[in-house]
Short mmCIF file of N, CA and C in Angstrom, two decimals:
data_model
loop_
_atom_site.label_atom_id
_atom_site.label_comp_id
_atom_site.label_asym_id
_atom_site.label_seq_id
_atom_site.Cartn_x
_atom_site.Cartn_y
_atom_site.Cartn_z
N UNK A 7 38.64 -134.68 54.29
CA UNK A 7 38.55 -133.90 53.09
C UNK A 7 37.21 -133.25 52.96
N UNK A 8 36.06 -134.00 53.32
CA UNK A 8 34.65 -133.48 53.17
C UNK A 8 34.52 -132.28 54.17
N UNK A 9 35.09 -132.44 55.29
CA UNK A 9 34.96 -131.39 56.33
C UNK A 9 35.69 -130.14 55.90
N UNK A 10 36.93 -130.21 55.35
CA UNK A 10 37.66 -129.18 54.84
C UNK A 10 36.95 -128.34 53.71
N UNK A 11 36.35 -129.07 52.83
CA UNK A 11 35.42 -128.53 51.85
C UNK A 11 34.28 -127.78 52.30
N UNK A 12 33.65 -128.41 53.33
CA UNK A 12 32.53 -127.77 53.92
C UNK A 12 32.85 -126.50 54.53
N UNK A 13 34.02 -126.46 55.27
CA UNK A 13 34.51 -125.31 56.04
C UNK A 13 34.77 -124.12 55.08
N UNK A 14 35.57 -124.56 53.91
CA UNK A 14 35.89 -123.55 52.87
C UNK A 14 34.53 -122.91 52.32
N UNK A 15 33.56 -123.71 51.98
CA UNK A 15 32.37 -123.28 51.52
C UNK A 15 31.62 -122.34 52.50
N UNK A 16 31.52 -122.73 53.77
CA UNK A 16 30.97 -121.90 54.86
C UNK A 16 31.73 -120.57 54.86
N UNK A 17 33.04 -120.48 54.80
CA UNK A 17 33.81 -119.30 54.99
C UNK A 17 33.40 -118.49 53.81
N UNK A 18 33.44 -119.02 52.54
CA UNK A 18 33.08 -118.16 51.34
C UNK A 18 31.62 -117.69 51.52
N UNK A 19 30.79 -118.34 52.15
CA UNK A 19 29.40 -117.90 52.18
C UNK A 19 29.32 -116.80 53.28
N UNK A 20 30.15 -116.89 54.26
CA UNK A 20 30.10 -115.74 55.29
C UNK A 20 30.64 -114.52 54.84
N UNK A 21 31.95 -114.79 54.16
CA UNK A 21 32.62 -113.59 53.62
C UNK A 21 31.99 -112.89 52.42
N UNK A 22 31.19 -113.74 51.68
CA UNK A 22 30.60 -113.19 50.38
C UNK A 22 31.53 -112.89 49.32
N UNK A 23 31.23 -112.03 48.43
CA UNK A 23 32.00 -111.73 47.24
C UNK A 23 32.63 -110.30 47.30
N UNK A 24 32.52 -109.68 48.39
CA UNK A 24 33.10 -108.21 48.52
C UNK A 24 31.87 -107.28 48.33
N UNK A 25 32.17 -106.08 48.46
CA UNK A 25 31.14 -105.06 48.32
C UNK A 25 30.76 -104.86 46.95
N UNK A 26 29.62 -104.34 46.68
CA UNK A 26 29.02 -104.01 45.46
C UNK A 26 29.86 -103.12 44.86
N UNK A 27 30.34 -103.37 43.43
CA UNK A 27 31.14 -102.50 42.68
C UNK A 27 32.57 -102.42 43.07
N UNK A 28 33.02 -103.46 43.65
CA UNK A 28 34.45 -103.41 44.19
C UNK A 28 35.43 -103.38 43.00
N UNK A 29 34.96 -104.06 41.90
CA UNK A 29 35.79 -103.93 40.61
C UNK A 29 35.95 -102.55 40.15
N UNK A 30 35.15 -101.49 40.49
CA UNK A 30 35.22 -100.17 40.11
C UNK A 30 36.10 -99.33 41.02
N UNK A 31 36.36 -99.83 42.12
CA UNK A 31 37.17 -99.06 43.24
C UNK A 31 38.63 -98.75 42.55
N UNK A 32 38.97 -97.51 42.72
CA UNK A 32 40.40 -97.14 42.13
C UNK A 32 40.52 -95.70 41.92
N UNK A 33 41.59 -95.29 41.26
CA UNK A 33 41.82 -93.89 40.95
C UNK A 33 41.90 -93.86 39.40
N UNK A 34 41.20 -92.76 38.92
CA UNK A 34 41.03 -92.66 37.51
C UNK A 34 41.35 -91.24 36.96
N UNK A 35 42.01 -91.11 35.87
CA UNK A 35 42.29 -89.79 35.17
C UNK A 35 40.91 -89.55 34.36
N UNK A 36 40.40 -88.42 34.50
CA UNK A 36 39.18 -88.03 33.83
C UNK A 36 39.60 -86.88 32.80
N UNK A 37 39.19 -87.01 31.56
CA UNK A 37 39.42 -86.08 30.59
C UNK A 37 38.10 -85.98 29.68
N UNK A 38 37.86 -84.71 29.35
CA UNK A 38 36.64 -84.52 28.58
C UNK A 38 36.28 -83.05 28.51
N UNK A 39 34.97 -82.86 28.30
CA UNK A 39 34.40 -81.45 28.00
C UNK A 39 33.15 -81.32 28.90
N UNK A 40 33.08 -80.08 29.44
CA UNK A 40 31.90 -79.69 30.17
C UNK A 40 31.27 -78.53 29.28
N UNK A 41 30.00 -78.64 29.02
CA UNK A 41 29.24 -77.59 28.18
C UNK A 41 28.21 -76.90 29.25
N UNK A 42 28.27 -75.69 29.22
CA UNK A 42 27.44 -74.83 30.01
C UNK A 42 26.42 -73.98 29.27
N UNK A 43 25.21 -73.69 29.85
CA UNK A 43 24.36 -72.86 29.12
C UNK A 43 23.81 -72.00 30.35
N UNK A 44 24.34 -70.80 30.47
CA UNK A 44 23.95 -70.02 31.78
C UNK A 44 23.26 -68.58 31.17
N UNK A 45 22.11 -68.42 32.02
CA UNK A 45 21.25 -67.23 31.65
C UNK A 45 22.13 -65.98 31.78
N UNK A 46 21.93 -65.12 30.86
CA UNK A 46 22.70 -63.80 30.70
C UNK A 46 24.09 -63.86 30.69
N UNK A 47 24.69 -65.11 30.66
CA UNK A 47 26.16 -65.34 30.47
C UNK A 47 26.42 -65.99 29.02
N UNK A 48 25.56 -66.96 28.67
CA UNK A 48 25.66 -67.70 27.44
C UNK A 48 26.09 -69.07 27.39
N UNK A 49 26.59 -69.48 26.32
CA UNK A 49 27.00 -70.79 26.12
C UNK A 49 28.46 -70.93 26.09
N UNK A 50 29.04 -71.86 26.68
CA UNK A 50 30.45 -72.11 26.57
C UNK A 50 30.84 -73.53 27.08
N UNK A 51 32.08 -73.80 26.58
CA UNK A 51 32.60 -75.14 27.00
C UNK A 51 33.93 -74.98 27.64
N UNK A 52 34.20 -75.95 28.47
CA UNK A 52 35.63 -75.90 29.15
C UNK A 52 36.15 -77.39 29.10
N UNK A 53 37.48 -77.55 29.22
CA UNK A 53 38.09 -78.80 29.19
C UNK A 53 37.91 -79.37 30.65
N UNK A 54 37.67 -80.65 30.83
CA UNK A 54 37.70 -81.30 32.12
C UNK A 54 38.94 -82.10 32.19
N UNK A 55 39.69 -81.92 33.27
CA UNK A 55 40.93 -82.71 33.46
C UNK A 55 41.06 -82.88 35.02
N UNK A 56 40.87 -83.98 35.55
CA UNK A 56 40.70 -84.23 36.88
C UNK A 56 41.09 -85.61 37.27
N UNK A 57 41.22 -85.93 38.59
CA UNK A 57 41.46 -87.19 39.07
C UNK A 57 40.28 -87.67 39.97
N UNK A 58 39.80 -88.78 39.79
CA UNK A 58 38.62 -89.30 40.41
C UNK A 58 38.92 -90.46 41.18
N UNK A 59 38.55 -90.45 42.50
CA UNK A 59 38.79 -91.64 43.32
C UNK A 59 37.35 -92.33 43.57
N UNK A 60 37.15 -93.64 43.17
CA UNK A 60 35.89 -94.41 43.41
C UNK A 60 36.13 -95.31 44.61
N UNK A 61 35.45 -95.22 45.62
CA UNK A 61 35.66 -96.15 46.78
C UNK A 61 34.34 -96.59 47.42
N UNK A 62 34.40 -97.44 48.30
CA UNK A 62 33.17 -98.01 48.88
C UNK A 62 32.36 -96.92 49.71
N UNK A 63 31.16 -96.98 49.52
CA UNK A 63 30.26 -96.07 50.23
C UNK A 63 29.54 -96.61 51.46
N UNK A 64 28.99 -95.75 52.23
CA UNK A 64 28.29 -96.34 53.33
C UNK A 64 26.70 -96.15 53.12
N UNK A 65 26.34 -94.81 52.63
CA UNK A 65 25.00 -94.63 52.27
C UNK A 65 24.60 -95.03 50.84
N UNK A 66 25.58 -95.45 50.04
CA UNK A 66 25.54 -95.88 48.73
C UNK A 66 26.51 -97.03 48.38
N UNK A 67 26.38 -97.61 47.19
CA UNK A 67 27.32 -98.61 46.90
C UNK A 67 28.73 -98.06 46.82
N UNK A 68 28.78 -96.80 46.21
CA UNK A 68 30.18 -96.14 45.82
C UNK A 68 30.10 -94.66 46.12
N UNK A 69 31.23 -94.04 46.48
CA UNK A 69 31.35 -92.65 46.62
C UNK A 69 32.53 -92.33 45.63
N UNK A 70 32.26 -91.21 44.72
CA UNK A 70 33.17 -90.79 43.90
C UNK A 70 33.66 -89.33 44.48
N UNK A 71 34.97 -89.15 44.53
CA UNK A 71 35.50 -87.98 44.99
C UNK A 71 36.64 -87.34 44.09
N UNK A 72 36.71 -85.95 43.97
CA UNK A 72 37.72 -85.47 43.27
C UNK A 72 39.08 -85.42 44.03
N UNK A 73 40.13 -85.21 43.33
CA UNK A 73 41.46 -85.27 44.06
C UNK A 73 41.64 -84.28 45.25
N UNK A 74 40.97 -83.12 45.15
CA UNK A 74 41.10 -82.10 46.22
C UNK A 74 40.00 -82.20 47.33
N UNK A 75 39.06 -83.25 47.12
CA UNK A 75 38.09 -83.36 48.20
C UNK A 75 36.85 -82.40 48.26
N UNK A 76 36.77 -81.63 47.07
CA UNK A 76 35.61 -80.66 47.24
C UNK A 76 34.42 -81.10 46.59
N UNK A 77 34.34 -82.34 45.97
CA UNK A 77 33.18 -82.84 45.48
C UNK A 77 33.01 -84.38 45.77
N UNK A 78 31.90 -84.72 46.32
CA UNK A 78 31.52 -86.19 46.59
C UNK A 78 30.18 -86.45 46.01
N UNK A 79 30.28 -87.51 45.19
CA UNK A 79 28.97 -88.01 44.53
C UNK A 79 28.82 -89.41 44.94
N UNK A 80 27.47 -89.76 45.31
CA UNK A 80 26.98 -91.06 45.51
C UNK A 80 26.53 -91.78 44.39
N UNK A 81 26.84 -93.17 44.32
CA UNK A 81 26.54 -93.90 43.23
C UNK A 81 26.10 -95.31 43.48
N UNK A 82 25.31 -95.90 42.73
CA UNK A 82 24.79 -97.32 42.94
C UNK A 82 25.24 -98.16 41.73
N UNK A 83 25.75 -99.26 42.02
CA UNK A 83 26.05 -100.31 41.02
C UNK A 83 25.00 -100.65 40.13
N UNK A 84 25.30 -100.58 38.77
CA UNK A 84 24.31 -101.12 37.75
C UNK A 84 25.14 -101.77 36.66
N UNK A 85 25.01 -103.09 36.58
CA UNK A 85 25.81 -103.80 35.61
C UNK A 85 27.44 -103.59 35.77
N UNK A 86 28.08 -103.23 34.83
CA UNK A 86 29.46 -102.87 34.79
C UNK A 86 29.84 -101.49 35.18
N UNK A 87 28.77 -100.84 35.57
CA UNK A 87 29.02 -99.39 35.90
C UNK A 87 28.17 -99.00 37.22
N UNK A 88 28.01 -97.64 37.13
CA UNK A 88 27.33 -97.10 38.35
C UNK A 88 26.37 -95.93 37.72
N UNK A 89 25.12 -95.83 38.46
CA UNK A 89 24.32 -94.64 38.23
C UNK A 89 24.59 -93.69 39.48
N UNK A 90 24.85 -92.42 39.17
CA UNK A 90 25.13 -91.34 40.17
C UNK A 90 23.73 -90.99 40.68
N UNK A 91 23.60 -90.72 41.87
CA UNK A 91 22.40 -90.28 42.60
C UNK A 91 22.27 -88.84 42.41
N UNK A 92 21.07 -88.42 42.06
CA UNK A 92 21.05 -86.89 41.79
C UNK A 92 20.83 -86.18 43.16
N UNK A 93 21.15 -84.81 43.05
CA UNK A 93 21.11 -83.96 44.19
C UNK A 93 22.38 -83.51 44.81
N UNK A 94 23.58 -84.21 44.52
CA UNK A 94 24.81 -83.70 45.03
C UNK A 94 25.30 -82.36 44.40
N UNK A 95 25.82 -81.50 45.11
CA UNK A 95 26.36 -80.19 44.55
C UNK A 95 28.01 -80.06 44.78
N UNK A 96 28.58 -79.51 43.76
CA UNK A 96 29.87 -79.35 43.87
C UNK A 96 30.20 -78.03 43.45
N UNK A 97 31.15 -77.25 43.89
CA UNK A 97 31.51 -75.79 43.70
C UNK A 97 33.01 -75.78 43.08
N UNK A 98 33.07 -75.02 41.90
CA UNK A 98 34.33 -74.98 41.33
C UNK A 98 34.62 -73.51 40.95
N UNK A 99 35.90 -73.08 40.90
CA UNK A 99 36.20 -71.78 40.34
C UNK A 99 36.02 -71.86 38.83
N UNK A 100 35.39 -70.84 38.31
CA UNK A 100 35.29 -70.70 36.82
C UNK A 100 36.13 -69.58 36.29
N UNK A 101 35.98 -69.21 35.22
CA UNK A 101 36.77 -68.16 34.41
C UNK A 101 36.41 -66.79 34.93
N UNK A 102 37.31 -65.96 34.97
CA UNK A 102 37.10 -64.49 35.25
C UNK A 102 36.49 -64.21 36.62
N UNK A 103 36.96 -64.89 37.55
CA UNK A 103 36.45 -64.73 38.91
C UNK A 103 35.01 -65.22 39.22
N UNK A 104 34.55 -65.97 38.26
CA UNK A 104 33.14 -66.69 38.52
C UNK A 104 33.27 -67.95 39.27
N UNK A 105 32.24 -68.23 40.10
CA UNK A 105 32.13 -69.57 40.82
C UNK A 105 30.97 -70.20 40.27
N UNK A 106 31.22 -71.54 40.03
CA UNK A 106 30.12 -72.44 39.45
C UNK A 106 29.78 -73.46 40.57
N UNK A 107 28.50 -73.59 40.94
CA UNK A 107 27.95 -74.61 41.61
C UNK A 107 27.09 -75.53 40.88
N UNK A 108 27.62 -76.73 40.72
CA UNK A 108 26.88 -77.77 39.73
C UNK A 108 26.13 -78.62 40.81
N UNK A 109 24.82 -78.91 40.35
CA UNK A 109 23.99 -79.89 41.05
C UNK A 109 23.55 -80.91 40.15
N UNK A 110 23.81 -82.19 40.50
CA UNK A 110 23.72 -83.29 39.62
C UNK A 110 22.30 -83.63 39.54
N UNK A 111 21.79 -83.94 38.25
CA UNK A 111 20.31 -84.45 38.16
C UNK A 111 20.56 -85.88 37.49
N UNK A 112 21.54 -86.21 36.73
CA UNK A 112 21.82 -87.55 36.23
C UNK A 112 23.11 -87.86 36.05
N UNK A 113 23.73 -88.98 35.94
CA UNK A 113 25.06 -89.37 35.62
C UNK A 113 25.36 -90.74 35.63
N UNK A 114 26.33 -91.11 34.86
CA UNK A 114 26.86 -92.66 34.80
C UNK A 114 28.26 -92.68 34.67
N UNK A 115 28.73 -93.94 35.31
CA UNK A 115 30.20 -94.18 35.19
C UNK A 115 30.09 -95.63 34.53
N UNK A 116 30.72 -95.87 33.49
CA UNK A 116 30.88 -96.98 32.85
C UNK A 116 32.25 -97.48 32.63
N UNK A 117 32.56 -98.67 32.93
CA UNK A 117 33.97 -99.22 32.90
C UNK A 117 34.03 -100.50 32.12
N UNK A 118 35.08 -100.58 31.20
CA UNK A 118 35.34 -101.79 30.58
C UNK A 118 36.93 -101.94 30.48
N UNK A 119 37.32 -102.96 31.34
CA UNK A 119 38.78 -103.05 31.57
C UNK A 119 39.28 -101.93 32.39
N UNK A 120 40.27 -101.21 32.03
CA UNK A 120 40.93 -100.14 32.62
C UNK A 120 40.44 -98.77 32.26
N UNK A 121 39.45 -98.65 31.28
CA UNK A 121 38.96 -97.38 30.81
C UNK A 121 37.44 -97.40 30.68
N UNK A 122 36.81 -96.20 30.51
CA UNK A 122 35.44 -96.06 30.41
C UNK A 122 34.98 -94.67 30.29
N UNK A 123 33.79 -94.38 30.65
CA UNK A 123 33.17 -93.15 30.40
C UNK A 123 32.53 -92.56 31.83
N UNK A 124 32.63 -91.22 31.83
CA UNK A 124 32.03 -90.58 33.00
C UNK A 124 31.19 -89.28 32.58
N UNK A 125 29.94 -89.54 32.43
CA UNK A 125 29.09 -88.45 31.91
C UNK A 125 28.13 -88.08 32.95
N UNK A 126 27.68 -86.78 32.99
CA UNK A 126 26.77 -86.33 33.93
C UNK A 126 26.14 -84.97 33.45
N UNK A 127 25.07 -84.72 34.02
CA UNK A 127 24.23 -83.48 33.68
C UNK A 127 23.55 -82.91 34.90
N UNK A 128 23.15 -81.71 34.77
CA UNK A 128 22.38 -81.07 35.78
C UNK A 128 22.26 -79.57 35.73
N UNK A 129 22.05 -78.96 36.75
CA UNK A 129 21.83 -77.51 36.86
C UNK A 129 23.11 -76.94 37.26
N UNK A 130 23.43 -75.62 36.98
CA UNK A 130 24.58 -74.79 37.45
C UNK A 130 23.91 -73.50 37.85
N UNK A 131 24.66 -72.98 38.96
CA UNK A 131 24.41 -71.54 39.47
C UNK A 131 25.76 -70.91 39.38
N UNK A 132 25.76 -70.02 38.52
CA UNK A 132 27.10 -69.12 38.44
C UNK A 132 26.95 -67.87 39.19
N UNK A 133 27.95 -67.65 40.00
CA UNK A 133 28.05 -66.36 40.74
C UNK A 133 29.23 -65.66 40.21
N UNK A 134 28.81 -64.40 39.82
CA UNK A 134 29.80 -63.40 39.38
C UNK A 134 29.38 -62.07 39.68
N UNK A 135 30.32 -61.17 40.14
CA UNK A 135 30.14 -59.80 40.31
C UNK A 135 29.02 -59.55 41.37
N UNK A 136 28.83 -60.54 42.30
CA UNK A 136 27.75 -60.45 43.28
C UNK A 136 26.39 -60.87 42.84
N UNK A 137 26.17 -61.31 41.57
CA UNK A 137 24.98 -61.72 41.28
C UNK A 137 24.89 -63.19 40.89
N UNK A 138 23.79 -63.89 40.87
CA UNK A 138 23.64 -65.24 40.58
C UNK A 138 22.89 -65.60 39.25
N UNK A 139 23.57 -66.49 38.47
CA UNK A 139 22.89 -66.83 37.10
C UNK A 139 22.71 -68.30 36.99
N UNK A 140 21.34 -68.68 36.78
CA UNK A 140 21.09 -70.09 36.76
C UNK A 140 21.34 -70.64 35.35
N UNK A 141 21.53 -71.93 35.25
CA UNK A 141 21.79 -72.52 33.95
C UNK A 141 21.77 -74.03 34.04
N UNK A 142 22.39 -74.64 33.08
CA UNK A 142 22.50 -76.12 33.01
C UNK A 142 23.99 -76.51 32.52
N UNK A 143 24.28 -77.65 32.78
CA UNK A 143 25.63 -78.19 32.35
C UNK A 143 25.40 -79.65 31.85
N UNK A 144 26.37 -80.21 30.99
CA UNK A 144 26.49 -81.44 30.51
C UNK A 144 27.95 -81.77 30.35
N UNK A 145 28.35 -82.88 31.07
CA UNK A 145 29.88 -83.25 30.98
C UNK A 145 29.84 -84.62 30.22
N UNK A 146 30.82 -84.64 29.29
CA UNK A 146 31.14 -85.96 28.55
C UNK A 146 32.74 -86.20 28.71
N UNK A 147 33.12 -87.26 29.30
CA UNK A 147 34.46 -87.55 29.64
C UNK A 147 34.79 -89.01 29.65
N UNK A 148 36.04 -89.35 29.45
CA UNK A 148 36.57 -90.57 29.45
C UNK A 148 37.37 -90.90 30.78
N UNK A 149 37.41 -92.07 31.10
CA UNK A 149 38.25 -92.38 32.29
C UNK A 149 39.31 -93.46 31.92
N UNK A 150 40.39 -93.33 32.58
CA UNK A 150 41.49 -94.29 32.44
C UNK A 150 41.98 -94.58 33.83
N UNK A 151 42.09 -95.77 34.22
CA UNK A 151 42.51 -96.26 35.61
C UNK A 151 43.99 -95.90 35.66
N UNK A 152 44.34 -95.19 36.77
CA UNK A 152 45.71 -94.88 37.00
C UNK A 152 46.19 -95.43 38.26
N UNK A 153 45.43 -96.05 39.24
CA UNK A 153 45.79 -96.59 40.42
C UNK A 153 44.72 -97.23 41.15
N UNK A 154 44.98 -97.83 42.37
CA UNK A 154 43.93 -98.62 43.04
C UNK A 154 43.48 -97.80 44.15
#
């Protein structure tokens, strides 16, 4: 009996408790609002409705990706959530033929049970009619787990 317990303990010590943030891994519905302030274009808000996959990272604890694979954000586990690493850029189509390239300066993912928050902020470069317009953005959103 002692030998079996010692082997079980050794196996647990070798395997560990899984990757950091494993409880955050899954697929989430994201809903909220993004607020933009863009030079020469003005201030406006748009609804955020997206699917987010949180999975194990190699260069970070976690990788957050959107459903269509056009945005990948690195994050490190902090408590029951994660802090997004600054510097990642994602490009999205905007209104009236505009293209928005968002560059993250800060962000967090917080989870409690099967729901939580996904907030981020940074700079934005809007491209419209062959011209570039700098600005900033702020996203406030909720998360609801929809799959593993």
